[in-house]
PDB file of C-alpha atoms and ligand atoms in Angstrom:
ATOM      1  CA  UNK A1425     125.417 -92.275 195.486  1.00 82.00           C
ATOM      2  CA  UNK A1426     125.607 -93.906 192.152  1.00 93.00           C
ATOM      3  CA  UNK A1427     123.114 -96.711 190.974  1.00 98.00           C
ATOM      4  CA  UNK A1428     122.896 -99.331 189.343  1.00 98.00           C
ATOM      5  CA  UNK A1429     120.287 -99.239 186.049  1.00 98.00           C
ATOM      6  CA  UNK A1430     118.572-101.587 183.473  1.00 98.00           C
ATOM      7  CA  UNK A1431     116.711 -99.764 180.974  1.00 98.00           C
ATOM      8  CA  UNK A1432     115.024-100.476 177.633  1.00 98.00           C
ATOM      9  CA  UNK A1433     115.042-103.803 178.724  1.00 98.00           C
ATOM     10  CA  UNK A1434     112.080-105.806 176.384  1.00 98.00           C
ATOM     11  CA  UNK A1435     110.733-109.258 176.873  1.00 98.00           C
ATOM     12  CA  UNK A1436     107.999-111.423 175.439  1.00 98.00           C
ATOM     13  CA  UNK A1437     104.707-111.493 177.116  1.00 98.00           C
ATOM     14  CA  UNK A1438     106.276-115.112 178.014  1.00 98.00           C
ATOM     15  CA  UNK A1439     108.974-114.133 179.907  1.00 98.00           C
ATOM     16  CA  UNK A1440     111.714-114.589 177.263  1.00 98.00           C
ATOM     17  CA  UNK A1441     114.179-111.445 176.581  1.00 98.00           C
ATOM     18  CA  UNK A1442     116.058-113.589 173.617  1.00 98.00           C
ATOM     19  CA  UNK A1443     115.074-116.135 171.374  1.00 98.00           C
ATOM     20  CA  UNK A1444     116.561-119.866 170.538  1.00 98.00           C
ATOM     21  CA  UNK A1445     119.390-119.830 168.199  1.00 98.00           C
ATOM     22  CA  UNK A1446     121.569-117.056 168.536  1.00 97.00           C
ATOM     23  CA  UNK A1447     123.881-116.714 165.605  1.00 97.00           C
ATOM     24  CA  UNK A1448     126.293-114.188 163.886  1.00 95.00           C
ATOM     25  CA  UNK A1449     123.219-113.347 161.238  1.00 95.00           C
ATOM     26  CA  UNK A1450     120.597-113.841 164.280  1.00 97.00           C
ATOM     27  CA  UNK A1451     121.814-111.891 167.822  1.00 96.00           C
ATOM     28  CA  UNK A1452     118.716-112.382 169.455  1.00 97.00           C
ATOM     29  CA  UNK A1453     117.979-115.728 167.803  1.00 98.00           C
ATOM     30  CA  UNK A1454     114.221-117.100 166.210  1.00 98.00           C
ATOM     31  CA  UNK A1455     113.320-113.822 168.001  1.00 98.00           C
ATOM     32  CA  UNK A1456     114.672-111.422 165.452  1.00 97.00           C
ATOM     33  CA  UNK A1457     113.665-108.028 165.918  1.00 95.00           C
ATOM     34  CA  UNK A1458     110.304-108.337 167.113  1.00 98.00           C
ATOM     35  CA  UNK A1459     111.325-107.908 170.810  1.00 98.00           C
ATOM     36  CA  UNK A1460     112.689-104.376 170.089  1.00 97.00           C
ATOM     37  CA  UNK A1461     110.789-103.235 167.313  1.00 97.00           C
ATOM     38  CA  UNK A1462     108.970-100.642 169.536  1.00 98.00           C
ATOM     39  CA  UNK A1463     112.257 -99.163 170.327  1.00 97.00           C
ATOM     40  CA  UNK A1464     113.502 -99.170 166.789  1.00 96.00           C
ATOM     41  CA  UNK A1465     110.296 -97.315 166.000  1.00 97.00           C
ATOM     42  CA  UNK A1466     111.035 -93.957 168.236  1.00 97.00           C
ATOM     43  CA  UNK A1467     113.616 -91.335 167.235  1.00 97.00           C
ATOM     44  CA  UNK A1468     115.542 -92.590 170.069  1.00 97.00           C
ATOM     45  CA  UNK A1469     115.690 -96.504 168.268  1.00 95.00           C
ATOM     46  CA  UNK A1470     115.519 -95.423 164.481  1.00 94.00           C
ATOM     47  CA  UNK A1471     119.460 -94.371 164.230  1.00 89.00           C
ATOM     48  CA  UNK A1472     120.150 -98.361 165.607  1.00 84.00           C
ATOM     49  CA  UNK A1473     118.692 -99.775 161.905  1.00 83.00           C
ATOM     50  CA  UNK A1474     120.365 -96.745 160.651  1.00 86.00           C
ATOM     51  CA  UNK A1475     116.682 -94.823 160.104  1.00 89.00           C
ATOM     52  CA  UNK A1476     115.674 -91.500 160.302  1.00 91.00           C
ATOM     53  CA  UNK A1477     113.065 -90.080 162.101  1.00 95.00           C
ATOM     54  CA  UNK A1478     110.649 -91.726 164.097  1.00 96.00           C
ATOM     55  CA  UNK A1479     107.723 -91.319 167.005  1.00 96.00           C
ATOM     56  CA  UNK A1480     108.461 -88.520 169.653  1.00 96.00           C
ATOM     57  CA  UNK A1481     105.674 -90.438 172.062  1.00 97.00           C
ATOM     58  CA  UNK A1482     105.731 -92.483 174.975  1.00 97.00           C
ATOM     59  CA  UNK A1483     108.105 -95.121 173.865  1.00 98.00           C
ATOM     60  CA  UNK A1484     110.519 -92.462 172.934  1.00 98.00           C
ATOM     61  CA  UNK A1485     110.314 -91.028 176.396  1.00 98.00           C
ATOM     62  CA  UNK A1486     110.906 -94.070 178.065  1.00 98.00           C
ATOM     63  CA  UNK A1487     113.664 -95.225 175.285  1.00 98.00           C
ATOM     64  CA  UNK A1488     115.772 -91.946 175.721  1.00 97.00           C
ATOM     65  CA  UNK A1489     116.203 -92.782 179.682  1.00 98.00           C
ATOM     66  CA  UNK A1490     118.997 -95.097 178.192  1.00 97.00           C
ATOM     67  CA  UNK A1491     121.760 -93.024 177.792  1.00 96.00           C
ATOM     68  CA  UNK A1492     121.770 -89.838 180.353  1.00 97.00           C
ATOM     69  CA  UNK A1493     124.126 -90.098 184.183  1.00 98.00           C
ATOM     70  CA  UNK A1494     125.105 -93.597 183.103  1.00 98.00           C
ATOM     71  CA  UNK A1495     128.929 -93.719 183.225  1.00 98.00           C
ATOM     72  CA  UNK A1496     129.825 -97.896 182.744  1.00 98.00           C
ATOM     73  CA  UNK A1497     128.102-100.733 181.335  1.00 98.00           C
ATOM     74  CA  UNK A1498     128.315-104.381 182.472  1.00 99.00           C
ATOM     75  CA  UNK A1499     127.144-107.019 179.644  1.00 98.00           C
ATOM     76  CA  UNK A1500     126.919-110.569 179.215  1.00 98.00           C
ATOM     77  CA  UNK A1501     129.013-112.320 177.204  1.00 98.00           C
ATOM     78  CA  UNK A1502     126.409-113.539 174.964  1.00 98.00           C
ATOM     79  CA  UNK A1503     125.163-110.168 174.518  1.00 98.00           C
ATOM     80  CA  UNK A1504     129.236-109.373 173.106  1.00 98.00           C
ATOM     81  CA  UNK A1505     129.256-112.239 170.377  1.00 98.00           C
ATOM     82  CA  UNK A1506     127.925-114.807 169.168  1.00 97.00           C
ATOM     83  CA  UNK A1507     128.469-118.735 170.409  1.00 96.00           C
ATOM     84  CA  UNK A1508     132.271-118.828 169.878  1.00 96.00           C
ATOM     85  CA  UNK A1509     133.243-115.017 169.762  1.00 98.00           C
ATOM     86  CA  UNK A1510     135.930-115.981 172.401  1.00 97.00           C
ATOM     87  CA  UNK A1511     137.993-118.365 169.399  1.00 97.00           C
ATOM     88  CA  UNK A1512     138.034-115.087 167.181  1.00 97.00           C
ATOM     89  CA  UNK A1513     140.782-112.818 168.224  1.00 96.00           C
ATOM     90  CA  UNK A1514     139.628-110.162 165.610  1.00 96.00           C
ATOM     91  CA  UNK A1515     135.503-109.921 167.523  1.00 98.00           C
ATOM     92  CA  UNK A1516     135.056-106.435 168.692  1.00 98.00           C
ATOM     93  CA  UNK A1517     131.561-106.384 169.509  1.00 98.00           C
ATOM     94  CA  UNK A1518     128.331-106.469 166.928  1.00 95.00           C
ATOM     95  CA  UNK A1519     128.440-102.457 166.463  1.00 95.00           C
ATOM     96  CA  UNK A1520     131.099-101.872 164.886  1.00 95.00           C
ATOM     97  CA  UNK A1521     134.108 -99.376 165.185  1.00 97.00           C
ATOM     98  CA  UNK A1522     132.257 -96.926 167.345  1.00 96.00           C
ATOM     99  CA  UNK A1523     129.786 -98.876 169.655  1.00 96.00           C
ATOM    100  CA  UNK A1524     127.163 -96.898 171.243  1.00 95.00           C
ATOM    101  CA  UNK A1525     128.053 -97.484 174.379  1.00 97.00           C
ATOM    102  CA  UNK A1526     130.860 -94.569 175.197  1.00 97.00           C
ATOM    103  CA  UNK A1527     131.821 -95.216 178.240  1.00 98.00           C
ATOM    104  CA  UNK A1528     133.968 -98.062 179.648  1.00 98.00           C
ATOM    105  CA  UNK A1529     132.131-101.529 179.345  1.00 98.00           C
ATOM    106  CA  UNK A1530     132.453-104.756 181.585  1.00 98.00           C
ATOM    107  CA  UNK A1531     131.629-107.770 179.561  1.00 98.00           C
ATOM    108  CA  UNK A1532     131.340-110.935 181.687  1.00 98.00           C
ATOM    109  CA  UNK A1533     133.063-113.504 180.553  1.00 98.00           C
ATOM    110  CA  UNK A1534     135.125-116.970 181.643  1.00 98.00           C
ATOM    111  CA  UNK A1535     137.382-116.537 178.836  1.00 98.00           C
ATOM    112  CA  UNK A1536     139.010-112.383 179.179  1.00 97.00           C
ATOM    113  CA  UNK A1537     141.080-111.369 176.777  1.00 97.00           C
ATOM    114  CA  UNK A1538     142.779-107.683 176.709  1.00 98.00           C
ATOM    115  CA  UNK A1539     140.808-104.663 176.968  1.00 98.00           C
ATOM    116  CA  UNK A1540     140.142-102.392 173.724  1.00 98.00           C
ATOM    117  CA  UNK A1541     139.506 -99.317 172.984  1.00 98.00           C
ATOM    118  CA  UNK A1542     137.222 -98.083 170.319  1.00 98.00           C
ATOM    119  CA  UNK A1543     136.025 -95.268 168.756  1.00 98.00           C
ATOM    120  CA  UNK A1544     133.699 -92.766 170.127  1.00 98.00           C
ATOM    121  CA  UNK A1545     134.797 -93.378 174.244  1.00 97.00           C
ATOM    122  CA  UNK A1546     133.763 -96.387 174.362  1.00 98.00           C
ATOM    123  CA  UNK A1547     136.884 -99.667 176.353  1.00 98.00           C
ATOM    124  CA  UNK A1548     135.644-103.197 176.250  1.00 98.00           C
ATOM    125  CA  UNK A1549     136.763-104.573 179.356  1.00 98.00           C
ATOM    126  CA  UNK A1550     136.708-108.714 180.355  1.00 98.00           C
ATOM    127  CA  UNK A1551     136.099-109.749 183.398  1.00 98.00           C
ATOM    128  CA  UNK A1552     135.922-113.319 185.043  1.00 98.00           C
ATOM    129  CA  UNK A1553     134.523-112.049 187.944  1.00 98.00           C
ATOM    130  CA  UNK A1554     131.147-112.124 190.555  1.00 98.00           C
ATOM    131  CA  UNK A1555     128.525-110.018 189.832  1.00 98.00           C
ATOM    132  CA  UNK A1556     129.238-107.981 193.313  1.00 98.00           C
ATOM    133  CA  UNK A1557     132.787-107.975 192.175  1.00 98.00           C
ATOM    134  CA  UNK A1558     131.951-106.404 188.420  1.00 98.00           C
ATOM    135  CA  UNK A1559     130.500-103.525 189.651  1.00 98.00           C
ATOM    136  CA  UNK A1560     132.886-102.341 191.877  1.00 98.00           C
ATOM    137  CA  UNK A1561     135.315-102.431 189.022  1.00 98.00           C
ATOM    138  CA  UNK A1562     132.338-100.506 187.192  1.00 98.00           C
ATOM    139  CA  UNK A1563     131.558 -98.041 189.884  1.00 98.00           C
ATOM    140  CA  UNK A1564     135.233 -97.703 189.680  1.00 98.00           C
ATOM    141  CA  UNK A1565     135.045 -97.036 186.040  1.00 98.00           C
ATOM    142  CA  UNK A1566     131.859 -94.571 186.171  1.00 98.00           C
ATOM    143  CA  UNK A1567     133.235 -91.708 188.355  1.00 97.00           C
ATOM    144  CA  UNK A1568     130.697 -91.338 190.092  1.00 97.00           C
ATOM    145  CA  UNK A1569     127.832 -91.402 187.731  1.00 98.00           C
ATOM    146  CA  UNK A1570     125.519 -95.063 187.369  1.00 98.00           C
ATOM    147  CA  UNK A1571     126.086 -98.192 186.312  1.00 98.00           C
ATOM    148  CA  UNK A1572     123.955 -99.799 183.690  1.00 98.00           C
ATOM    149  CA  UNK A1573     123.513-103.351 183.440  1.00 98.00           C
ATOM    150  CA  UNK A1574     123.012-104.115 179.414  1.00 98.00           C
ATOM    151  CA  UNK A1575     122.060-107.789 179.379  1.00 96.00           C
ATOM    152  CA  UNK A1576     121.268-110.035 178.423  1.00 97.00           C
ATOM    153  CA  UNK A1577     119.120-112.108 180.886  1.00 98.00           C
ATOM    154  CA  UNK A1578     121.305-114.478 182.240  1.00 98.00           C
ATOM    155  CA  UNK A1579     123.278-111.465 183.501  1.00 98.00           C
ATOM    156  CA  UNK A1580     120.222-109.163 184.298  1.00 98.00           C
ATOM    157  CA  UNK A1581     118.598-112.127 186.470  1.00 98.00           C
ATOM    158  CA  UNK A1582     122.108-112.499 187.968  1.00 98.00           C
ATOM    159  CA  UNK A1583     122.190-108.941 189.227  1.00 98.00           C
ATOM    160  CA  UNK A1584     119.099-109.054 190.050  1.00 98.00           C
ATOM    161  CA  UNK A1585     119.242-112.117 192.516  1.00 98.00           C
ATOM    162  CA  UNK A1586     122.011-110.510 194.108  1.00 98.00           C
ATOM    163  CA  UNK A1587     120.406-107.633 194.728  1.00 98.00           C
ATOM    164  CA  UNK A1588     122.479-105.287 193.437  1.00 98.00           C
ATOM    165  CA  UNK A1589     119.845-103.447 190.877  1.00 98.00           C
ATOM    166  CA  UNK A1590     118.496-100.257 192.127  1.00 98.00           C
ATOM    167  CA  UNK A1591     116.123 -99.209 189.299  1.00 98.00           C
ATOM    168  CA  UNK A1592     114.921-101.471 186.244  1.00 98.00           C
ATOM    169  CA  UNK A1593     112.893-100.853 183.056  1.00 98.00           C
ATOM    170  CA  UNK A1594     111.090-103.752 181.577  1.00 98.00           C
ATOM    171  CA  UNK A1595     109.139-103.828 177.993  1.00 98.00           C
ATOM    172  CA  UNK A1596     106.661-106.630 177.714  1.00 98.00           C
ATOM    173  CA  UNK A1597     106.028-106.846 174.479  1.00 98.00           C
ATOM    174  CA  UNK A1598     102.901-108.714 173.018  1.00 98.00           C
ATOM    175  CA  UNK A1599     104.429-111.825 171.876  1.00 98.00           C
ATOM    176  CA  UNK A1600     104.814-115.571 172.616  1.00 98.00           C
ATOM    177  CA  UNK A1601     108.355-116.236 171.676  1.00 98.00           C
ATOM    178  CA  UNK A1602     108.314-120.412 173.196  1.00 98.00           C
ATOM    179  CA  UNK A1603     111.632-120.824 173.538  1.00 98.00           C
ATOM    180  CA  UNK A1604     114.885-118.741 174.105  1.00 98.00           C
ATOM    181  CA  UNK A1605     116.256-117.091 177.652  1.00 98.00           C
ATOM    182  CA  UNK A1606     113.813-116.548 180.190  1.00 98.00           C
ATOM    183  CA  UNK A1607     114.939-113.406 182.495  1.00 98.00           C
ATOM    184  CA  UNK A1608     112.837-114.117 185.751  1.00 98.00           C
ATOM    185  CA  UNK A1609     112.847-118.197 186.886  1.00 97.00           C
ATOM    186  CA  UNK A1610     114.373-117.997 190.404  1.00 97.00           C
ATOM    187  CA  UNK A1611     113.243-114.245 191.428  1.00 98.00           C
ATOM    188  CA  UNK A1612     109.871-115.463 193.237  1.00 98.00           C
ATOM    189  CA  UNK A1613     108.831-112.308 195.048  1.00 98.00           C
ATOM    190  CA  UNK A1614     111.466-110.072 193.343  1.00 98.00           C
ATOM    191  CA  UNK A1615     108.479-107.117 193.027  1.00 98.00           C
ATOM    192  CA  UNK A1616     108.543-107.154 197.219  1.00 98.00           C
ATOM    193  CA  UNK A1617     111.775-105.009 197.241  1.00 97.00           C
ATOM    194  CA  UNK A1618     110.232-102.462 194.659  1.00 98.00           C
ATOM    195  CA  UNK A1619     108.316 -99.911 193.773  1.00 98.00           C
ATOM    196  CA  UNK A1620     106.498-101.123 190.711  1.00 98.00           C
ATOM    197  CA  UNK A1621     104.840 -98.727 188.097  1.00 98.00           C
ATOM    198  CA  UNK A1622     103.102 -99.710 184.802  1.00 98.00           C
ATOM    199  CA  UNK A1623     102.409 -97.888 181.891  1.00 98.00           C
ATOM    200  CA  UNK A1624     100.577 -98.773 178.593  1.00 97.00           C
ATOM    201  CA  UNK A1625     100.844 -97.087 175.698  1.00 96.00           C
ATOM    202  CA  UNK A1626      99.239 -97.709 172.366  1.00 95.00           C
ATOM    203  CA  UNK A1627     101.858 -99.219 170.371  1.00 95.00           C
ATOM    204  CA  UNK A1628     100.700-102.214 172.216  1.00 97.00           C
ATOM    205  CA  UNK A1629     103.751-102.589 174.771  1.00 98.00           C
ATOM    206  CA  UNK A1630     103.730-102.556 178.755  1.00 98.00           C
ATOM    207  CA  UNK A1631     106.295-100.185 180.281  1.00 98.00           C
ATOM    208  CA  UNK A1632     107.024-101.532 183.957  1.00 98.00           C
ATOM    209  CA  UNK A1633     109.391 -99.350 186.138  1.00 98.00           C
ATOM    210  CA  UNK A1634     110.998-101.135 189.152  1.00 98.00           C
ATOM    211  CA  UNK A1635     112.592 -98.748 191.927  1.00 98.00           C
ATOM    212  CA  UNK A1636     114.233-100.178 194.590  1.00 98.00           C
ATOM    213  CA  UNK A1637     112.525 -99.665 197.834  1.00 97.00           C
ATOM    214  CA  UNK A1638     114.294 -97.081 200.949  1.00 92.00           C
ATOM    215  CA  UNK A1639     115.926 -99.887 203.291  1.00 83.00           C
TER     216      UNK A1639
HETATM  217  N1  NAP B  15     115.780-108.260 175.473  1.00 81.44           N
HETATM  218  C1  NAP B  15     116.699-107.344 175.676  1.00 81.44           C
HETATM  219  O1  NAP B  15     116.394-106.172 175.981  1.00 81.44           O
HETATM  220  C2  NAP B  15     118.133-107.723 175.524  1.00 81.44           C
HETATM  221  C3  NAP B  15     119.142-106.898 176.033  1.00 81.44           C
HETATM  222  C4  NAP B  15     120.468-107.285 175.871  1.00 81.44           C
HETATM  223  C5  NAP B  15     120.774-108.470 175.205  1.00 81.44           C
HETATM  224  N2  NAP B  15     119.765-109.244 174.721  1.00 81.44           N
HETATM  225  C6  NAP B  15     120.038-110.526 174.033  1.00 81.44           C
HETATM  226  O2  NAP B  15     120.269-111.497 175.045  1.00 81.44           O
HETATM  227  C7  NAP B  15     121.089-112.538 174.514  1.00 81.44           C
HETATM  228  C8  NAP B  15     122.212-112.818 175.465  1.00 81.44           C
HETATM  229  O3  NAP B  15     121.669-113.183 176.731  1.00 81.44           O
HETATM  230  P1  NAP B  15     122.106-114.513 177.481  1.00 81.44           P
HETATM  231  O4  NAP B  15     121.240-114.640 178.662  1.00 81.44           O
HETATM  232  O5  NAP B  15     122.166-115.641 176.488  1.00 81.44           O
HETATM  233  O6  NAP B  15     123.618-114.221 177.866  1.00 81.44           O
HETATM  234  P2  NAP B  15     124.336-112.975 178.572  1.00 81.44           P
HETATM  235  O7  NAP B  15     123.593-112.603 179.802  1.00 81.44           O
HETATM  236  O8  NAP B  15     124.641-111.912 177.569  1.00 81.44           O
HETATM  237  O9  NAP B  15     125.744-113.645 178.907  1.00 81.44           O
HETATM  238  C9  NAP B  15     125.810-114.798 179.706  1.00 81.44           C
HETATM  239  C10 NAP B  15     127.228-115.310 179.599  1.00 81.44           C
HETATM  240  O10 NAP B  15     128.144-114.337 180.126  1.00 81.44           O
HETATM  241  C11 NAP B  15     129.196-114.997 180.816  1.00 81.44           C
HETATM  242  N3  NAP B  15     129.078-114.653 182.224  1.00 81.44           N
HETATM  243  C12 NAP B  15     127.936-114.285 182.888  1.00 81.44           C
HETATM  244  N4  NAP B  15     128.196-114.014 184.179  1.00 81.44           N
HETATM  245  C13 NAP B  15     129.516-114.205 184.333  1.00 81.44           C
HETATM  246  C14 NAP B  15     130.399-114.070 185.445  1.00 81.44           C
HETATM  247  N5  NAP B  15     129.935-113.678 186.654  1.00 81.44           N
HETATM  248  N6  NAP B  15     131.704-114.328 185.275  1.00 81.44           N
HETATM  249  C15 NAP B  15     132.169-114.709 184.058  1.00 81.44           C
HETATM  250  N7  NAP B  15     131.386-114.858 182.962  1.00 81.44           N
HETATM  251  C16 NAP B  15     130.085-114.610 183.100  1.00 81.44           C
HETATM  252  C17 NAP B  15     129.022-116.468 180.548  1.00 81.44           C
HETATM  253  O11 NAP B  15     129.611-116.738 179.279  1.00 81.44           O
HETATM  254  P3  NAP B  15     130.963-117.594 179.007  1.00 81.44           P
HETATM  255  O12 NAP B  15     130.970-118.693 180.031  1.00 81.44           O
HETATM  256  O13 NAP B  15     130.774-118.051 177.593  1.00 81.44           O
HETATM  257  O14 NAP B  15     132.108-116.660 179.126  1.00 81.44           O
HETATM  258  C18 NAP B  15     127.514-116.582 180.403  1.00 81.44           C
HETATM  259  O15 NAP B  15     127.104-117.709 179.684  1.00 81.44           O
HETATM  260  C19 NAP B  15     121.544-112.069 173.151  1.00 81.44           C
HETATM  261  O16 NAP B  15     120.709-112.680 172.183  1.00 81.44           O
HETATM  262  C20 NAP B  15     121.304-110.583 173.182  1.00 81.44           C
HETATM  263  O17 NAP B  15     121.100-110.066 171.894  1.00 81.44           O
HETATM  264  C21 NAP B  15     118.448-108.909 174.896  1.00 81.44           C
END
């Protein structure tokens, strides 16, 4: 049975997983890079900044949970480009010719285009579709391994209030951010359907593990 996964997913002690203002010199807005700077800090993160090195620790362990079974990603459209990505014919994504994604990719959007292919494995797909609807095509696409669901928050509180997530990692960062996306207004009493772990670690964030209760 394949699932579907969030991982590596960090917000501000607030409840904000991007900041106001997102711009081609500012993806995650007034936020910068504070809300993934523990990731960016572990050998699993460093390569992202284009680093070497970094901690082996907790963080890491968590972190590296990203990438292994996970055979499709669904994203946001936001998460793609920019405000106005959809006017530029040429956008391919933030990351380049060879995103790190390597596997087909969904991105949600009311304005598809044609897929593409990039370098490395990974297809940017467009869909116009419901959330239920996007991960069939996904499921589809993963043969048989999971489904991650990249962000950002408009998309992961989508999937959530469907209820199509079957195992989520959060990273609550110490920060007020204000202002930005908030991931969980409308998901009163989400935790109910979960199994909810938490972890602390000393690089001051809160690890939070949600696994989808036996129905
Ligand atoms: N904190 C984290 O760990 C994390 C992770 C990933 C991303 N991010 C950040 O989060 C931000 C983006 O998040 P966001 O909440 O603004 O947006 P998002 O979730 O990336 O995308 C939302 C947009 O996707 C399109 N969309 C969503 N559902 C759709 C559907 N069912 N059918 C068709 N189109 C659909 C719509 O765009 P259109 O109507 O324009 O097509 C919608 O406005 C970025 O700053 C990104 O860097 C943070």
């Amino acid at each position: 049975m394949t699932r579907t996964r969030i991982h590596n997913f960090s917000i501000s002690l607030d409840g904000f997983a991007t900041g106001e203002g997102q711009a081609l010199e500012a993806p995650f807005g007034h936020a910068g890079h504070r809300l993934h700077a523990w990731m960016i800090a572990t050998r699993f993160g460093a390569p992202i900044l284009g680093h070497t090195g970094g901690t082996a620790g907790v963080d890491d362990a968590f972190a590296q949970q990203h990438e292994p079974r996970i055979g499709a990603e669904i994203m946001g459209a936001n998460k793609f480009g920019p405000p106005g990505w959809q006017d530029d014919a040429g956008w391919k994504g933030w990351w380049g010719p060879k995103p790190p994604f390597h596997t087909p990719t969904f991105v949600l959007t009311h304005r598809p285009r044609p897929s593409i292919e990039m370098e490395g494995g990974t297809t940017f797909h467009f869909l116009d579709a419901a959330p239920a609807e996007a991960l069939d095509a996904a499921r589809e696409a993963a043969r048989g391994a999971d489904v991650r669901i990249g962000g950002g928050p408009t998309v992961v509180r989508d999937f959530l209030a469907a209820g199509l997530v079957d195992h989520m990692h959060v990273v609550q960062v110490p920060i007020l951010l204000g202002r930005g996306v908030r991931v969980w207004d409308g998901l009163e009493g989400l935790e109910a359907n979960y199994d909810v772990e938490v972890v602390s670690v000393p690089s001051g964030v809160t690890h939070l593990t949600f696994d989808r209760k036996p129905s």
